[in-house]
C-alpha positions as MATLAB code, in Angstrom:
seq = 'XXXXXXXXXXXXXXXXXXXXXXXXXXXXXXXXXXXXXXXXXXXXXXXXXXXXXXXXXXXXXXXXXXXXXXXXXXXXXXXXXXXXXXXXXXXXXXXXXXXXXXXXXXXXXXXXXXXXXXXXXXXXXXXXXXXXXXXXXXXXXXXXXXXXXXXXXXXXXXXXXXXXXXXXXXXXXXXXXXXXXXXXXXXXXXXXXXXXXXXXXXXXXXXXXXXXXXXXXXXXXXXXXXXXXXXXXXXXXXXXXXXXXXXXXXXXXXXXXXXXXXXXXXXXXXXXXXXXXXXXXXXXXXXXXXXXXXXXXXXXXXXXXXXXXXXXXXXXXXXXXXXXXXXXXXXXXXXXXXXXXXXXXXXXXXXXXXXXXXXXXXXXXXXXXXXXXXXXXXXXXXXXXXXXXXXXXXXXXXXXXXXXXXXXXXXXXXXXXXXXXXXXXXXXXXXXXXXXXXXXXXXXXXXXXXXXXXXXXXXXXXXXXXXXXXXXXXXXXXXXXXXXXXXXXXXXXXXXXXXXXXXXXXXXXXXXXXXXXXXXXXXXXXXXXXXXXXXXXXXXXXXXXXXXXXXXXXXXXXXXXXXXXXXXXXXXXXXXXXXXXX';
ca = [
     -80.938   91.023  -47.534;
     -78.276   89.575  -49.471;
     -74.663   89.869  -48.258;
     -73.335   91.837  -50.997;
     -76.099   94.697  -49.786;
     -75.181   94.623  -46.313;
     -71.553   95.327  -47.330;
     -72.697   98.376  -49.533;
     -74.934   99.023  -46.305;
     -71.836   99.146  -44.645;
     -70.321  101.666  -46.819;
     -73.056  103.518  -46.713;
     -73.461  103.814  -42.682;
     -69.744  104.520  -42.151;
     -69.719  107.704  -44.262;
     -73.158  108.902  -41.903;
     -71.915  107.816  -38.933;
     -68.796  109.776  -39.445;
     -70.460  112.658  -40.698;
     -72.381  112.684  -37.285;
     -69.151  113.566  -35.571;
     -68.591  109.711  -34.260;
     -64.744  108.676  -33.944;
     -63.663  106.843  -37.253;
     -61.605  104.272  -35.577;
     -64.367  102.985  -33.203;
     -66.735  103.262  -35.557;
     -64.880  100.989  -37.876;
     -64.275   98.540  -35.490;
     -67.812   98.301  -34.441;
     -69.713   98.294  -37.903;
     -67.010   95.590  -38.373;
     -67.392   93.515  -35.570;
     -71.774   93.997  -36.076;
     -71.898   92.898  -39.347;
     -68.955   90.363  -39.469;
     -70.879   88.824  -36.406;
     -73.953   88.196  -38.576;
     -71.492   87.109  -41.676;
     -69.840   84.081  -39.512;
     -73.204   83.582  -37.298;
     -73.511   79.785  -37.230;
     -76.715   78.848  -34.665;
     -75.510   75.362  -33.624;
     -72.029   77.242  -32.016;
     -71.898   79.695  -29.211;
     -72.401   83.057  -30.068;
     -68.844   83.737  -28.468;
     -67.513   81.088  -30.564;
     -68.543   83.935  -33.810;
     -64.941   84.011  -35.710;
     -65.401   87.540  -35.614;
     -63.687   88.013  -32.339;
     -61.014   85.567  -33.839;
     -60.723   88.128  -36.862;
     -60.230   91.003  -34.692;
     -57.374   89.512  -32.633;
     -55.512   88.901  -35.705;
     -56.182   92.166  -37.886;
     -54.978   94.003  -34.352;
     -51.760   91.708  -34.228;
     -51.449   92.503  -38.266;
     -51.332   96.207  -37.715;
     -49.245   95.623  -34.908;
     -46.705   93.998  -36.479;
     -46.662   96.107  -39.925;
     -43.016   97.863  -40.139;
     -43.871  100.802  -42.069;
     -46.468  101.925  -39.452;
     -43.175  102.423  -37.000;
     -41.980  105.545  -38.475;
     -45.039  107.205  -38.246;
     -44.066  107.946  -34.383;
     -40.761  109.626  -35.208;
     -41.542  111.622  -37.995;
     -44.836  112.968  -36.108;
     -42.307  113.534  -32.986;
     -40.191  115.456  -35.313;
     -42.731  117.870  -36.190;
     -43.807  118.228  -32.737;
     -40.518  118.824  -31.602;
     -40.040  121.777  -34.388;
     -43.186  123.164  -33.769;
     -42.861  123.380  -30.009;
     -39.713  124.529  -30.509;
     -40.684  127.653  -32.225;
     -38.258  127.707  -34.627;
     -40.373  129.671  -37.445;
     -40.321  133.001  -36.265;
     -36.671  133.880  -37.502;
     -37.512  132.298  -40.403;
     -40.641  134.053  -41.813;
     -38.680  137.266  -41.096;
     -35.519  136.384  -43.075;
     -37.418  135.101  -45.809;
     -39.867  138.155  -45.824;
     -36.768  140.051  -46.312;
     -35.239  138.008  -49.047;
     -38.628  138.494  -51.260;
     -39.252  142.264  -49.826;
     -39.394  143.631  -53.497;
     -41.901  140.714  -54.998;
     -45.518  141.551  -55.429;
     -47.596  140.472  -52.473;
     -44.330  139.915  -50.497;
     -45.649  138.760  -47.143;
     -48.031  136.220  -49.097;
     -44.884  134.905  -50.755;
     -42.665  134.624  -47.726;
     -45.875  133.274  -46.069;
     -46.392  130.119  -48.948;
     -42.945  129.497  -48.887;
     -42.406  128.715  -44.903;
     -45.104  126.922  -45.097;
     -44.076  124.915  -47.760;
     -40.853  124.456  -45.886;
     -42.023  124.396  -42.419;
     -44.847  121.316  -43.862;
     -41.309  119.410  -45.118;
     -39.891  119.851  -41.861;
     -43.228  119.176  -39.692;
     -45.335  117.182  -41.632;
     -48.658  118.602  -39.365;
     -51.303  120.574  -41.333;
     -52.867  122.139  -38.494;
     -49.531  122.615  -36.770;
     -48.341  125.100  -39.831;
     -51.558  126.669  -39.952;
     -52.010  127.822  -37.007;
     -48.668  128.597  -36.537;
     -48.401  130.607  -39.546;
     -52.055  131.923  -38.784;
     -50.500  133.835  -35.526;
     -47.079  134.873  -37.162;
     -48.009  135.863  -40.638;
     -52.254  136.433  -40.749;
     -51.944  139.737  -39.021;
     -48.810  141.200  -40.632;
     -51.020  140.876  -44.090;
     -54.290  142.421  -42.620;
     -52.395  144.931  -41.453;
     -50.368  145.892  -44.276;
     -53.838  146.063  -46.404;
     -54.219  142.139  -47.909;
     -57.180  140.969  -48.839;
     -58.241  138.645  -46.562;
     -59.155  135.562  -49.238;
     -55.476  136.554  -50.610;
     -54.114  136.104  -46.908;
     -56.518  133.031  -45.725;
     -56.030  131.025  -48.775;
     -52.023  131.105  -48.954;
     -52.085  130.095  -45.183;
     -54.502  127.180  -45.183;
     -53.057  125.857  -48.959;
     -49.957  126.234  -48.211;
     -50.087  124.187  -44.772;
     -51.660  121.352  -46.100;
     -48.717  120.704  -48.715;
     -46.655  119.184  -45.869;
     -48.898  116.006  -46.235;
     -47.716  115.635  -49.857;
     -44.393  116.487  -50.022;
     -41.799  113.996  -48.093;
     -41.753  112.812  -45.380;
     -45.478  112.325  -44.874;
     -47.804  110.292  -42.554;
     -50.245  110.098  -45.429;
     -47.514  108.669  -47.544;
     -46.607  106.373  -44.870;
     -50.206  105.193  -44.895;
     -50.748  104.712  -48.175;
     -47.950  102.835  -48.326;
     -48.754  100.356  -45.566;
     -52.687  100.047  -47.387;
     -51.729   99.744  -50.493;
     -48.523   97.441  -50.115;
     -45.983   99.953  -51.656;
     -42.974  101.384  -50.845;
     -42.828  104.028  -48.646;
     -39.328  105.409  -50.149;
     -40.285  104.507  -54.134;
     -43.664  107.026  -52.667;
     -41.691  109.732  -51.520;
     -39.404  109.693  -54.214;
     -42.602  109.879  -56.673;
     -44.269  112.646  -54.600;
     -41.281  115.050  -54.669;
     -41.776  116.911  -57.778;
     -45.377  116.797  -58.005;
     -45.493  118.059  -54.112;
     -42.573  121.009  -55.573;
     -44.690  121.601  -58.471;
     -48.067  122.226  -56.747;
     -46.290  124.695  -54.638;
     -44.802  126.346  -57.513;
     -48.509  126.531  -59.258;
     -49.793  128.007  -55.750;
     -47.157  130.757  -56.064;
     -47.250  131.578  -59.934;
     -51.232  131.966  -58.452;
     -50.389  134.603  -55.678;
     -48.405  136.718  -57.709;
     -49.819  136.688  -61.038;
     -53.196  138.271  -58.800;
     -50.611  140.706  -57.435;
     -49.444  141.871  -59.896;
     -53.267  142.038  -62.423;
     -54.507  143.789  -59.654;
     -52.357  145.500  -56.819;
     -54.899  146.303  -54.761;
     -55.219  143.384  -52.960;
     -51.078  143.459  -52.001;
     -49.885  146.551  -51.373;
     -46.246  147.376  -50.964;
     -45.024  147.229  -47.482;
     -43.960  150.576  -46.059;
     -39.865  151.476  -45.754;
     -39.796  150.046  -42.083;
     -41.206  146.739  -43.072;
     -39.067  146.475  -45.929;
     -35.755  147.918  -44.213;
     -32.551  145.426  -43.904;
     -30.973  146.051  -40.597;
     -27.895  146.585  -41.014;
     -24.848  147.484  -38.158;
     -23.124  150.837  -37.825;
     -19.693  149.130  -38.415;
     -20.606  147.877  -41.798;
     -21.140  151.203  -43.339;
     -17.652  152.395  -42.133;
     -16.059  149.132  -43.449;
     -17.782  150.203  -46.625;
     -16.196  153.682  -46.542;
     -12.302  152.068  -45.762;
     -12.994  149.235  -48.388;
     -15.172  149.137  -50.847;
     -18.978  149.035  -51.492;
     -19.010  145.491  -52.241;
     -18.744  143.588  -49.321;
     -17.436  140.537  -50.799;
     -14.421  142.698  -52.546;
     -14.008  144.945  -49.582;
     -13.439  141.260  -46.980;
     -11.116  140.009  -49.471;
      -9.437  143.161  -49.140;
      -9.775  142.780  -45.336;
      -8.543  139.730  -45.030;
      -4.894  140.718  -46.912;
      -4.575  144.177  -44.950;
      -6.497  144.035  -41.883;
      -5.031  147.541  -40.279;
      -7.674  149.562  -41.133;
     -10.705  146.851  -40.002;
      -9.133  146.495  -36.321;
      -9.822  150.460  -36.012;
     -13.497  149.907  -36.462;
     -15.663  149.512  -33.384;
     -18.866  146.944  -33.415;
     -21.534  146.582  -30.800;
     -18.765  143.462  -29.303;
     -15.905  145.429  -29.190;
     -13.095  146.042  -31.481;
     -13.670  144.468  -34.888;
     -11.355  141.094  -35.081;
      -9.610  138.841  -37.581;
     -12.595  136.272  -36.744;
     -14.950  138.374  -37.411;
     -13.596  139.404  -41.044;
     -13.556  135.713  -41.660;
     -16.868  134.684  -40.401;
     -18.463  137.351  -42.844;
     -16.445  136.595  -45.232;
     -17.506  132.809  -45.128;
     -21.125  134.003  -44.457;
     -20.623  135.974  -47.887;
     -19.907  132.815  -49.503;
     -22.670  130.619  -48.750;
     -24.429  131.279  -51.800;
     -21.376  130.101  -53.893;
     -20.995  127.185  -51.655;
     -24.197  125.908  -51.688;
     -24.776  125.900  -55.652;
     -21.089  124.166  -56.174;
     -22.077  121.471  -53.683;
     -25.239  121.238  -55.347;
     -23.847  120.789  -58.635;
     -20.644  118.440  -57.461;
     -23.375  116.447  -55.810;
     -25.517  115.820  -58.779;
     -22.422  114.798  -61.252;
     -20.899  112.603  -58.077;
     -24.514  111.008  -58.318;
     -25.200  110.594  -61.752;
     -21.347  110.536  -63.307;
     -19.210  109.276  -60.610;
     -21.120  106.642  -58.376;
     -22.081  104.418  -60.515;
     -18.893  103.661  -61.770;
     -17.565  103.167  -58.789;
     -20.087  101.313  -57.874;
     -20.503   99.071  -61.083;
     -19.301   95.331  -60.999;
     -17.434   94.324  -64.138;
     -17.610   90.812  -65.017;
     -14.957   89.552  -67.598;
     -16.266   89.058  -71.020;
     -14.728   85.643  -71.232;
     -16.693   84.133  -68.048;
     -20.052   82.548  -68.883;
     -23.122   82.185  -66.455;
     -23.131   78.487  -65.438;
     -26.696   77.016  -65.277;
     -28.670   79.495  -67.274;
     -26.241   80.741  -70.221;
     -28.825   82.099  -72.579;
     -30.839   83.549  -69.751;
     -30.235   87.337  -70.667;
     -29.352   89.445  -68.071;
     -32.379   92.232  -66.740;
     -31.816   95.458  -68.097;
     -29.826   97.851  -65.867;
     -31.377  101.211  -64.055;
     -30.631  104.320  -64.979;
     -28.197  104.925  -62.256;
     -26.325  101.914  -63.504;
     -26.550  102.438  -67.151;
     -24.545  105.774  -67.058;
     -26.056  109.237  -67.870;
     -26.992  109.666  -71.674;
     -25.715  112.621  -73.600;
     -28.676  115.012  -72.883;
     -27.385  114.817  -69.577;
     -24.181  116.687  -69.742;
     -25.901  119.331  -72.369;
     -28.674  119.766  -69.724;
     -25.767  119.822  -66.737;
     -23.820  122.316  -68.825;
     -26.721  124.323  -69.491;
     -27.774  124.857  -65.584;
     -23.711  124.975  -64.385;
     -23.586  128.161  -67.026;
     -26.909  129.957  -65.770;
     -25.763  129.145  -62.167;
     -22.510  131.036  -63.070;
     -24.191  134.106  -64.902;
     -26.510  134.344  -61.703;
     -23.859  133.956  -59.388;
     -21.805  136.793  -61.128;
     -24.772  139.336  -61.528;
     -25.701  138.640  -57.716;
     -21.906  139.210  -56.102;
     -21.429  142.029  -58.590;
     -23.948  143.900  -56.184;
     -22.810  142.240  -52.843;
     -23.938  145.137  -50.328;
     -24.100  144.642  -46.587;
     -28.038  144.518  -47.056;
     -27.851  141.451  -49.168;
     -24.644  140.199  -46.921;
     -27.123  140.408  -43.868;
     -30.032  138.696  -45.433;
     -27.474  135.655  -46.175;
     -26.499  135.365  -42.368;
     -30.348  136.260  -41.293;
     -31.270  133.266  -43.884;
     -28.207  130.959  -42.693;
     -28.901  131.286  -39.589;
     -32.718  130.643  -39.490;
     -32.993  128.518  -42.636;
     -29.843  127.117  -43.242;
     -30.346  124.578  -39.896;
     -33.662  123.466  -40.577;
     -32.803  122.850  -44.454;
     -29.609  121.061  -43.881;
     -31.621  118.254  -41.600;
     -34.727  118.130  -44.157;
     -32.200  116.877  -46.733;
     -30.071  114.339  -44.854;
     -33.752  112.848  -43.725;
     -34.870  112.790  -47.594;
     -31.347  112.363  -48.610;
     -30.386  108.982  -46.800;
     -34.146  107.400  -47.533;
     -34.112  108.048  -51.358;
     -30.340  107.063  -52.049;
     -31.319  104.014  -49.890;
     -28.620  105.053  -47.273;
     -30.883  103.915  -44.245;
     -34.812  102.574  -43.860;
     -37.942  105.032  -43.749;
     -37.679  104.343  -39.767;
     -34.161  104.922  -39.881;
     -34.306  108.297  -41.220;
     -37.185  109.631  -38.850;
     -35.160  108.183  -35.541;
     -31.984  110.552  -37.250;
     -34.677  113.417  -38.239;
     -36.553  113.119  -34.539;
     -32.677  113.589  -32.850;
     -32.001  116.226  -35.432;
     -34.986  118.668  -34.131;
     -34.185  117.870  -30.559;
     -30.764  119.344  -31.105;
     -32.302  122.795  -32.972;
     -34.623  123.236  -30.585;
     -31.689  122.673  -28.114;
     -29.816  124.769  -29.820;
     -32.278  127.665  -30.007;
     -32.680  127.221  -26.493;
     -36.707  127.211  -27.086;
     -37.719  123.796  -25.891;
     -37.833  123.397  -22.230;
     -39.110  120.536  -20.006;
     -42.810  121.474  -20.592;
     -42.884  121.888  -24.346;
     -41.301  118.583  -24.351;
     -43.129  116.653  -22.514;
     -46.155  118.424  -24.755;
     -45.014  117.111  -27.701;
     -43.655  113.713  -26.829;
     -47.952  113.190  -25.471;
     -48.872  114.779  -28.709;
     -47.050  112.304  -30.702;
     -48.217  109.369  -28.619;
     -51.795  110.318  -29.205;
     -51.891  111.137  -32.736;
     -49.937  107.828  -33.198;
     -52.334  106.193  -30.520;
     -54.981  107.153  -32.986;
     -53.493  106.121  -36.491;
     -53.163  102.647  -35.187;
     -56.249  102.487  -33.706;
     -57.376  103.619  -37.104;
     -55.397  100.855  -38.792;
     -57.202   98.255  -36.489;
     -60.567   99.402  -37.224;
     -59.981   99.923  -41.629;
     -58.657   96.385  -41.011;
     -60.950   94.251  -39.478;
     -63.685   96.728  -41.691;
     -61.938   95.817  -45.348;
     -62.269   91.891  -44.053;
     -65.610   91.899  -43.184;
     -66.866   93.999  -46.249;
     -64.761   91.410  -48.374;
     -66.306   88.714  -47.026;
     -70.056   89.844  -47.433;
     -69.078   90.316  -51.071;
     -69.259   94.315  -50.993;
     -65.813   94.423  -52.675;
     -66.358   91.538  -55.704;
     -69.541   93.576  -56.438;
     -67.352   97.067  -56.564;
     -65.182   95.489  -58.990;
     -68.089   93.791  -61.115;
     -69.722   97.075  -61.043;
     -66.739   99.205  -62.085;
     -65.551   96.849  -64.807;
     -69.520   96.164  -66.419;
     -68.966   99.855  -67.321;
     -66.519   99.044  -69.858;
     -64.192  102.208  -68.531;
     -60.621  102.583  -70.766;
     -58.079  103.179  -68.472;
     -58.332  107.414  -68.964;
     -62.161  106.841  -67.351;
     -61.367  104.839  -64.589;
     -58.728  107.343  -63.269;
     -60.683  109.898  -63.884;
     -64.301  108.165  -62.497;
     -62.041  106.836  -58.918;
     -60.380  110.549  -58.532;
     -63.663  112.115  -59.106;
     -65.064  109.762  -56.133;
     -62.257  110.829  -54.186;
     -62.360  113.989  -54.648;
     -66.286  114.171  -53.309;
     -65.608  112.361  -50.394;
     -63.210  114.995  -49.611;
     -65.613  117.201  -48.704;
     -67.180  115.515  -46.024;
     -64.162  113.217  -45.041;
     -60.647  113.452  -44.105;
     -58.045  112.251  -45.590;
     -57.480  109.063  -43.058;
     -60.760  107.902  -43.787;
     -60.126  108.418  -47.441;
     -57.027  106.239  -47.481;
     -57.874  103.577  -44.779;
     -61.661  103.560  -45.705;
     -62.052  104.006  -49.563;
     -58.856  103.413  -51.438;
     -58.249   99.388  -50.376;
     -61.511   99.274  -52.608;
     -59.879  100.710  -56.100;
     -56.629   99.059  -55.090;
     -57.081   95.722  -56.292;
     -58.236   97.444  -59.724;
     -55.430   99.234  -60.626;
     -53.742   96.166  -62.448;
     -56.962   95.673  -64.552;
     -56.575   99.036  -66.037;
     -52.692   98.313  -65.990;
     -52.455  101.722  -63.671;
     -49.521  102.032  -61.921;
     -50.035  101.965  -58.410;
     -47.553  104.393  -57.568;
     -48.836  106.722  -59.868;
     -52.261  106.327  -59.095;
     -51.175  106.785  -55.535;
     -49.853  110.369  -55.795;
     -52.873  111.707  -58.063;
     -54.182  110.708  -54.201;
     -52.040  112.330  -52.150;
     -52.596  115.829  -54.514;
     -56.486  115.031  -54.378;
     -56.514  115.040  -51.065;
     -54.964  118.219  -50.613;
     -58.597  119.196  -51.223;
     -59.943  117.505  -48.560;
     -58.543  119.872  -46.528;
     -59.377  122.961  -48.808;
     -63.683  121.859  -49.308;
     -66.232  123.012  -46.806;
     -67.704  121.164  -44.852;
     -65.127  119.540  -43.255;
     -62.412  121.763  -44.492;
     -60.140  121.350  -41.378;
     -57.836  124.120  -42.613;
     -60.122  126.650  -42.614;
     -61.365  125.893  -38.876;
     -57.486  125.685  -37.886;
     -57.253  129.265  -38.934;
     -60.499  130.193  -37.997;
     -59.259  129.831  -34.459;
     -56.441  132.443  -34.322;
     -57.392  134.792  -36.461;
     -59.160  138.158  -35.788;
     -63.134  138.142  -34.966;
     -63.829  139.869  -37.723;
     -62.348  137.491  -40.344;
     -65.561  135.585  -41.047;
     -65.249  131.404  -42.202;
     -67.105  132.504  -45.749;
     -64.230  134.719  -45.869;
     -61.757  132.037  -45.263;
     -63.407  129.584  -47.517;
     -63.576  131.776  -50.339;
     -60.080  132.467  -50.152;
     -59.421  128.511  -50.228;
     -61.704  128.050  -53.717;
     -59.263  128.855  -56.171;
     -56.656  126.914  -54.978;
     -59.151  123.941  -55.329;
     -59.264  124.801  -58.892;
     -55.261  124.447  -58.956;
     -54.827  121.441  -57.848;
     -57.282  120.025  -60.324;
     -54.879  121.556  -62.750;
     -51.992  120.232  -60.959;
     -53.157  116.729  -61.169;
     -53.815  116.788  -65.483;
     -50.755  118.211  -65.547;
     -49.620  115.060  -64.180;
     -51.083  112.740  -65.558;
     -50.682  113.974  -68.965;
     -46.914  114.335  -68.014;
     -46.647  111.194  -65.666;
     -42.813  111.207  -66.097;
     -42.670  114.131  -63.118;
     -44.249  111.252  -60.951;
     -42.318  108.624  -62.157;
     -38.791  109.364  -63.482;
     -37.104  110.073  -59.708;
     -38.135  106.515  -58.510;
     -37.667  104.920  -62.367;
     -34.398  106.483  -61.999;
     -33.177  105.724  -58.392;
     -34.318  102.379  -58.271;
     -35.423  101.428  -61.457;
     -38.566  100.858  -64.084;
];
């Protein structure tokens, strides 16, 4: 047998010996080590002089030694920490309140922690069983249909391995050579977007057919509100935010209230009162941030060099043309800026114009449940993308960050802990072992030939560019149905890597039609890992057809997701084209 069939042999047996339920890593490493045994076999040397074992020893030290793989610790320690911490509970019930008058409510409230909770985590099964015990039964109960109630749970907990920060990302990054904060900035808007499809999904079927939804009864639907707040309501005024102002300037009436804590205090006027403003904070600071970004730091930041001083060495060497960041924002800018500062305004009015004490309680419920958790997600993104500190960097500061909520909530003791700090060293145990194995694997199978006679193969076809992305995402997607996405990335993607710059296919691009492919991997029986996640906490008779029908049209979506993109590849590449340049 020729050596360019024993390394499509080798292809062929990893994909059936994983399918047989063998570990991936060791399997690698031995398929590796037996056929790159007969590729260096030489019979006048020792058979443990085989450079095989030579190969090994450094592919092992290469992964060792790779610096992106040392974030993947941290960030999968953050998510253990947050999900030990049981920190979601407040959360689904603020946000179930928030969207209490949207069709299919609880489905809603459901998508959107998990699209949250998957920032904040990272850990597919983590969300879905987590969100399989706190939100599965609420739905069944208030009369869901159980695809409706299975599929928003299991697609909606795999989006935390596509939208920053990811360990798939991470991976990718360390395969393919790329940069694991150009990635992330790439896969925020497509990861955004796929949850927004996902949702436009859920309550489009609401609303066509109502049956499947129902609207939640009064109690489920009821804001909680304190005694004293409808007698501050009857000495002030209806609007909350009018009636603290008030408060505030002529507090003699407020101090004659009684609350649950006593006599109601200056302190406590003023803590509603900045609780009621939240919402008017946050959009100004969004909106001062952007123009500080765009408007303000790059001329601060911009070097001037005086027109009359001349580059010595090189004078008609032309300088490389500036980012967008250092370029200055174009005219569309401030139209587009002026356009969304307006609609913010008109928004802002039409929601404080009702300011109740039901809507004032859903702000505190949400800033104090959401508000924590959100504020660290975006100082981890924040400081990686405006290159404030290194991918590592930010998961150390994100890894402290959920040790102090969970501190703070006073939910993680010395047990859950020490849970997820063994958690984290086994699932990162395993990823390196991984890395080993895919390693010493991709060497071998290079040197029998298997990957010259890939690429002879692929480019014989004559593909245009269009094909080829479409013929390599096609293969993907397939092998998502029997693999996960590890094996996908470590196993299968080093082989279309090195054609990308034939086809003139950006990598990065290329990379995140991945990461949204693979969102299918966990969505397509067999090995559809979501649906056994859920599987295990929900009620006996929830069947796994059940649960995989309910995944199947959210299949279809992300097929639809990933034209979009590539038809449109500026919502994959403009954030990184922008932050760090074309």
């Amino acid at each position: 047998m020729s050596d360019p069939a024993l390394g499509l042999l080798m292809l062929m047996l990893i994909v059936v010996v994983i399918m047989m339920g063998f570990p991936t890593a060791f399997t690698l490493m031995g398929l590796g080590i037996f056929f790159g045994f007969y590729a260096f076999y030489d019979p006048a040397q020792h058979w443990l002089d085989n450079r095989v074992f030579d190969l090994m020893v450094q592919r092992t030290y290469g992964a060792m030694t790779n610096d992106v793989l040392i974030s993947i610790p941290l960030f999968v320690l953050m998510g253990y920490v947050m999900e030990r911490g049981a920190l979601v509970d407040k959360m689904f019930y603020s946000i179930q309140l928030s969207f209490r008058r949207v069709p299919a409510s609880l489905a809603v409230a459901t998508l959107i922690v998990c699209t949250f909770w998957g920032i904040a985590s990272g850990l597919v099964g983590a969300v879905v069983v987590l969100m399989g015990v706190i939100a599965f039964n609420p739905m069944l109960r208030a009369g869901y249909d159980v695809k409706l109630s299975s599929g928003v749970i299991t697609a909606g907990g795999t989006l935390g391995i596509l939208i920053p920060p990811s360990v798939m990302i991470i991976v990718y990054a360390a395969v393919a050579g790329q940069s694991v904060v150009k990635l992330y900035a790439a896969a925020m808007f497509p990861g955004f977007f796929l949850a927004f499809l996902y949702l436009v999904y859920i309550v489009g079927w609401a609303m066509i057919n109502p049956k499947i939804a129902p609207p939640l009864p009064e109690e489920q639907t009821r804001v909680p509100v304190p005694a004293w707040m409808r007698e501050f309501q009857a000495a002030y005024s209806s609007n909350m935010l009018v009636g603290l102002g008030k408060a505030l300037l002529s507090p003699f009436k407020a101090r004659a209230i009684r609350t649950e804590d006593g006599q109601l205090n200056y302190w406590a006027l003023v803590k509603n009162f900045g609780a009621a403003l939240i919402p008017l904070a946050l959009s100004a600071g969004t909106l001062w941030l952007l123009w500080w970004y765009v408007v303000i730091h790059p001329q601060a930041t911009a070097e001037e060099v005086p027109a009359e001083l001349e580059q010595l060495g090189s004078p008609t060497v032309s300088a490389a043309p500036a980012a967008p960041t250092e370029a200055g924002p174009s005219t569309t800018f401030y139209i587009v800026f002026g356009v969304i500062a307006v609609v913010t305004a008109l928004m802002l009015f039409r929601y404080y114009r009702k300011m109740n004490a039901e809507r004032l309680e859903v702000v505190k419920l949400l800033s104090s449940s959401v508000m924590p958790l959100a504020v660290l997600t975006v100082i981890v993104l924040g400081v990686i993308l405006f290159g404030v500190t290194t991918a590592t960097e930010s998961a150390a500061v994100g890894a402290a960050g959920a040790f102090l909520l969970a501190f703070q909530a006073r939910t993680l003791n010395w047990k859950r802990t020490k849970e997820a700090v063994f958690l984290t060293a086994k699932t990162t145990a395993m990823v390196c072992w991984l890395f080993v194995g895919s390693a010493l694997f991709s060497a071998v199978f290079a040197i029998l030939g298997g990957q010259a006679l890939v690429e002879r193969w692929v480019l014989s076809l004559d593909l245009s560019p269009v094909q080829f992305m479409i013929l390599s995402q096609a293969i993907i997607f397939i092998l998502g149905w029997p693999l996960e996405w590890t094996e996908i990335i470590i196993i299968f993607v080093p082989i279309f890597l090195p054609l990308l710059k034939h086809f003139s296919i950006d990598p990065v691009l290329w990379g995140v039609l991945v990461f949204v492919n693979l969102q299918a991997a966990f969505l397509s029986p067999p090995v559809a890992m979501s649906a056994y996640y859920l599987k295990g906490v929900s009620p006996p008779h929830v069947t796994l057809s059940q649960i995989f029908a309910g995944m199947m049209p959210y299949m279809l979506i992300v097929i639809i997701c990933m034209i979009i993109m590539y038809l449109w590849p500026g919502m994959t590449l403009w954030l990184p084209n922008y932050l760090y340049g074309g």
